[in-house]
mmCIF file of C-alpha atoms in Angstrom:
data_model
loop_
_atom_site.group_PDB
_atom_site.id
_atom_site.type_symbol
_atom_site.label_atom_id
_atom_site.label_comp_id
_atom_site.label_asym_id
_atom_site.label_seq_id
_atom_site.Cartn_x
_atom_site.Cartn_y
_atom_site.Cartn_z
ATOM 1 C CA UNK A 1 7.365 -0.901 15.857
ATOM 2 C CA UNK A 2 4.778 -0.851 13.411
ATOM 3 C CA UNK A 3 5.168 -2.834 10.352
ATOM 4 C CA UNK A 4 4.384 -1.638 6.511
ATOM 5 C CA UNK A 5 4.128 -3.579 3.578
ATOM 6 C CA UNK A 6 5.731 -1.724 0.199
ATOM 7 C CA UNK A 7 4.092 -3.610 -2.900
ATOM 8 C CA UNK A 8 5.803 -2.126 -6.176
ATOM 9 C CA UNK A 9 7.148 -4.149 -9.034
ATOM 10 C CA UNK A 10 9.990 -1.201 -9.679
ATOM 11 C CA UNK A 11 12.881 -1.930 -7.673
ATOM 12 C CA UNK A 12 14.339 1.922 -7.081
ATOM 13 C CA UNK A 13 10.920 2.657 -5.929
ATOM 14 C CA UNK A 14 10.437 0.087 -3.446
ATOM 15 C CA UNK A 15 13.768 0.512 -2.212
ATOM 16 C CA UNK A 16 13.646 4.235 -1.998
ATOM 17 C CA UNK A 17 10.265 3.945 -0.064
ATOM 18 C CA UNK A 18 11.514 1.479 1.955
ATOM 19 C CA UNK A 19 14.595 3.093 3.138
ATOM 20 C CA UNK A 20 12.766 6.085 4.042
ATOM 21 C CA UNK A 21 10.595 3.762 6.442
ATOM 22 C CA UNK A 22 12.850 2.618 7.814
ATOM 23 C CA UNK A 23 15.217 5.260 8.568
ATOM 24 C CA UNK A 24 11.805 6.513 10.304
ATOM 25 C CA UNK A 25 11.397 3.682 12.930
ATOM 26 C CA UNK A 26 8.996 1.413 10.587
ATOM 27 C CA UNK A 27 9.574 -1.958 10.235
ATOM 28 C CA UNK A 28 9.421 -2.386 6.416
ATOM 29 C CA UNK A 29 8.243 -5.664 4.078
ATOM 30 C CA UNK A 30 8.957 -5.743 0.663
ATOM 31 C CA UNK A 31 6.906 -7.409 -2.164
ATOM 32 C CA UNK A 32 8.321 -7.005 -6.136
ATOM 33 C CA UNK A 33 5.001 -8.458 -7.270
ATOM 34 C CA UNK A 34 0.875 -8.802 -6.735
ATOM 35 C CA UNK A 35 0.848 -12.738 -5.582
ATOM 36 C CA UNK A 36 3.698 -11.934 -3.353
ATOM 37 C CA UNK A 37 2.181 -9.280 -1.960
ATOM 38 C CA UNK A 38 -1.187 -10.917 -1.176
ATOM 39 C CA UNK A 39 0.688 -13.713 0.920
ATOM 40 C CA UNK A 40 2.977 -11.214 2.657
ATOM 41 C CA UNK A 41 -0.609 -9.414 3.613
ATOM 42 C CA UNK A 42 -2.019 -12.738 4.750
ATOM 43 C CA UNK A 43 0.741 -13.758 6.403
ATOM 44 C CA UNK A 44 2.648 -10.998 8.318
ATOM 45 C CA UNK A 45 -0.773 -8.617 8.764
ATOM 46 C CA UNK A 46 0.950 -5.883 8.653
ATOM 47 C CA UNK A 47 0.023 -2.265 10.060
ATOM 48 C CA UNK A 48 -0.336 -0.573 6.646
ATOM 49 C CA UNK A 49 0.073 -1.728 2.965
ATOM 50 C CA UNK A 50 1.143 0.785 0.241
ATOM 51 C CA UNK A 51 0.879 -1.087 -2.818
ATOM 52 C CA UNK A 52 1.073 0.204 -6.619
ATOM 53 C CA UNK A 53 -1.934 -0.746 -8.890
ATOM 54 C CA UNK A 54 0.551 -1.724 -11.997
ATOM 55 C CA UNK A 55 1.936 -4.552 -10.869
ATOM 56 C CA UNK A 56 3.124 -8.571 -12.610
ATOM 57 C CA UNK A 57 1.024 -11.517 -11.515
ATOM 58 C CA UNK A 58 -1.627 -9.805 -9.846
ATOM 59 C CA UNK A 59 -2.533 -6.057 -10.276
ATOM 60 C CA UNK A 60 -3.230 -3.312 -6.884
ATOM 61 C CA UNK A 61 -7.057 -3.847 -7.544
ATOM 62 C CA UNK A 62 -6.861 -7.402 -7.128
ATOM 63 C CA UNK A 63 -5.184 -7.235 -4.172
ATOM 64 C CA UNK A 64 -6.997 -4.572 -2.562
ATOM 65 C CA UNK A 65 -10.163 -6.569 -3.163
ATOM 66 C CA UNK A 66 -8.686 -9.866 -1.810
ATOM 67 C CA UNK A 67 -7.534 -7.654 1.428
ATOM 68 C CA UNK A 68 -10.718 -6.145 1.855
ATOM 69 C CA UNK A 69 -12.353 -9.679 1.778
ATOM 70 C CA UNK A 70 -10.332 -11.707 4.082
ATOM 71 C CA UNK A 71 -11.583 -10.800 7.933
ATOM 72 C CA UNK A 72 -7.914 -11.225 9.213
ATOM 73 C CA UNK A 73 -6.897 -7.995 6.343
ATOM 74 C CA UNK A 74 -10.207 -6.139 6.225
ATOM 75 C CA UNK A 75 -9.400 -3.352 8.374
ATOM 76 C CA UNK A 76 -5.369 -3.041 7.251
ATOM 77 C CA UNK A 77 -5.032 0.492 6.184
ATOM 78 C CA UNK A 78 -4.276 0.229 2.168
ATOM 79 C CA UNK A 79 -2.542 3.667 0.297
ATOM 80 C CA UNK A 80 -2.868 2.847 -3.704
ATOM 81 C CA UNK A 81 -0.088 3.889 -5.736
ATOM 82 C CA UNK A 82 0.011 5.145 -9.236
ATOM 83 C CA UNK A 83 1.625 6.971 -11.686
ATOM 84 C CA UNK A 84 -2.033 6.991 -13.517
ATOM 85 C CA UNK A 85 -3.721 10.085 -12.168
ATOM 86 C CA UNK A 86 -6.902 10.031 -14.078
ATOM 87 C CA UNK A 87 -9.944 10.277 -11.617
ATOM 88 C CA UNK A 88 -11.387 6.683 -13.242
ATOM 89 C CA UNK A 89 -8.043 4.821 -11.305
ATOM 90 C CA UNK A 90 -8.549 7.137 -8.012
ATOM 91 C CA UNK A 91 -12.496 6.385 -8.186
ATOM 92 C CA UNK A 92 -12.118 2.923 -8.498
ATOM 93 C CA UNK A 93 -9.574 2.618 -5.785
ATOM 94 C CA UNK A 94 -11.675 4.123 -3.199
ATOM 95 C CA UNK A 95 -14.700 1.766 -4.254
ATOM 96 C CA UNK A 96 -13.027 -1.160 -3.366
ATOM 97 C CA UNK A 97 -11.945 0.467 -0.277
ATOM 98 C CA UNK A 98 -8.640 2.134 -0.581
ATOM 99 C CA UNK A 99 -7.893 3.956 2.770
ATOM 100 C CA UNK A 100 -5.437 7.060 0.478
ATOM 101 C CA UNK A 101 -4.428 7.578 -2.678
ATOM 102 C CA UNK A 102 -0.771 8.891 -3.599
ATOM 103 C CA UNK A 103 0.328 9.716 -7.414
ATOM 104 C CA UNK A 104 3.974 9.058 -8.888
ATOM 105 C CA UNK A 105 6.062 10.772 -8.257
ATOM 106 C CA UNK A 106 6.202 10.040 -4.661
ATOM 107 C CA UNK A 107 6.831 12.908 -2.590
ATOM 108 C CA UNK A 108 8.691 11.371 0.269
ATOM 109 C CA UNK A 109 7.324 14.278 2.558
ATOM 110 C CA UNK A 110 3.242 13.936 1.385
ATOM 111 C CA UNK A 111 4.513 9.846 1.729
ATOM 112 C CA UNK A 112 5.333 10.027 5.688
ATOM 113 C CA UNK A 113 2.148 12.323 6.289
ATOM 114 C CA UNK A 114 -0.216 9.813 4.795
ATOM 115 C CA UNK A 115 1.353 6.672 6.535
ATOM 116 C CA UNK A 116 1.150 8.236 9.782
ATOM 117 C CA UNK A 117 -1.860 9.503 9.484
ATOM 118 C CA UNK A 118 -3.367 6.391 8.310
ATOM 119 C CA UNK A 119 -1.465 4.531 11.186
ATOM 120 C CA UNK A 120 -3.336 6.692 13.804
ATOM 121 C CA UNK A 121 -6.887 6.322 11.980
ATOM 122 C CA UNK A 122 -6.509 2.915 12.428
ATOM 123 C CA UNK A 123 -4.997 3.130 16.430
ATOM 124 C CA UNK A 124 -8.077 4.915 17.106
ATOM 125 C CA UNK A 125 -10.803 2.605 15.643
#
């Protein structure tokens, strides 16, 4: 069962994404905020992280770059989240090595195409 990490400070968010894992066969971790997240990442290495940039304590970016830089994360798929579409955010995101980008709204249907195609990028590295 492959295991996802949902970072997102709004709770009806992370729940709703959450459920929708799991009612798909995923094995979902939930973090509410950035520091959280970045242990849960250390901790569980999970298969995939979707985490929003906006976020208390410790913001996407941060994490993404602390992920990126730890050997045991490096190569953990990592879909940023935003409701900030302007191409500065998306530009940045991939520079620090953001696997996807997804916009809020989350479109449950573009959510599940992303997370498993990410999940078989990485199965076949």
């Amino acid at each position: 069962m492959k295991r996802i990490l949902v970072i997102e400070d709004e709770p009806a968010i992370r729940l709703g994404i959450a459920r929708l894992l799991a009612s798909k066969g995923f094995h979902v971790f939930e973090a509410p905020d950035g520091r959280i997240g970045l242990l849960l990442s250390e901790t569980l290495q999970p298969d995939l992280i979707l985490c929003d940039i906006n976020l208390p304590v410790l913001d996407g970016f941060g994490i993404l770059r602390q992920v990126r830089r730890n050997l045991t994360t490096a190569s953990i798929p990592f879909v940023v989240l935003t409701s900030q579409t302007n191409e500065e955010i998306h530009q940045r995101s991939l520079e620090l090595g953001a696997s996807h980008f997804l916009s809020k709204p989350i479109n449950f249907n573009e959510l599940l195409t992303v997370v498993n195609h990410q999940l078989e990028l990485a199965t076949s590295l």
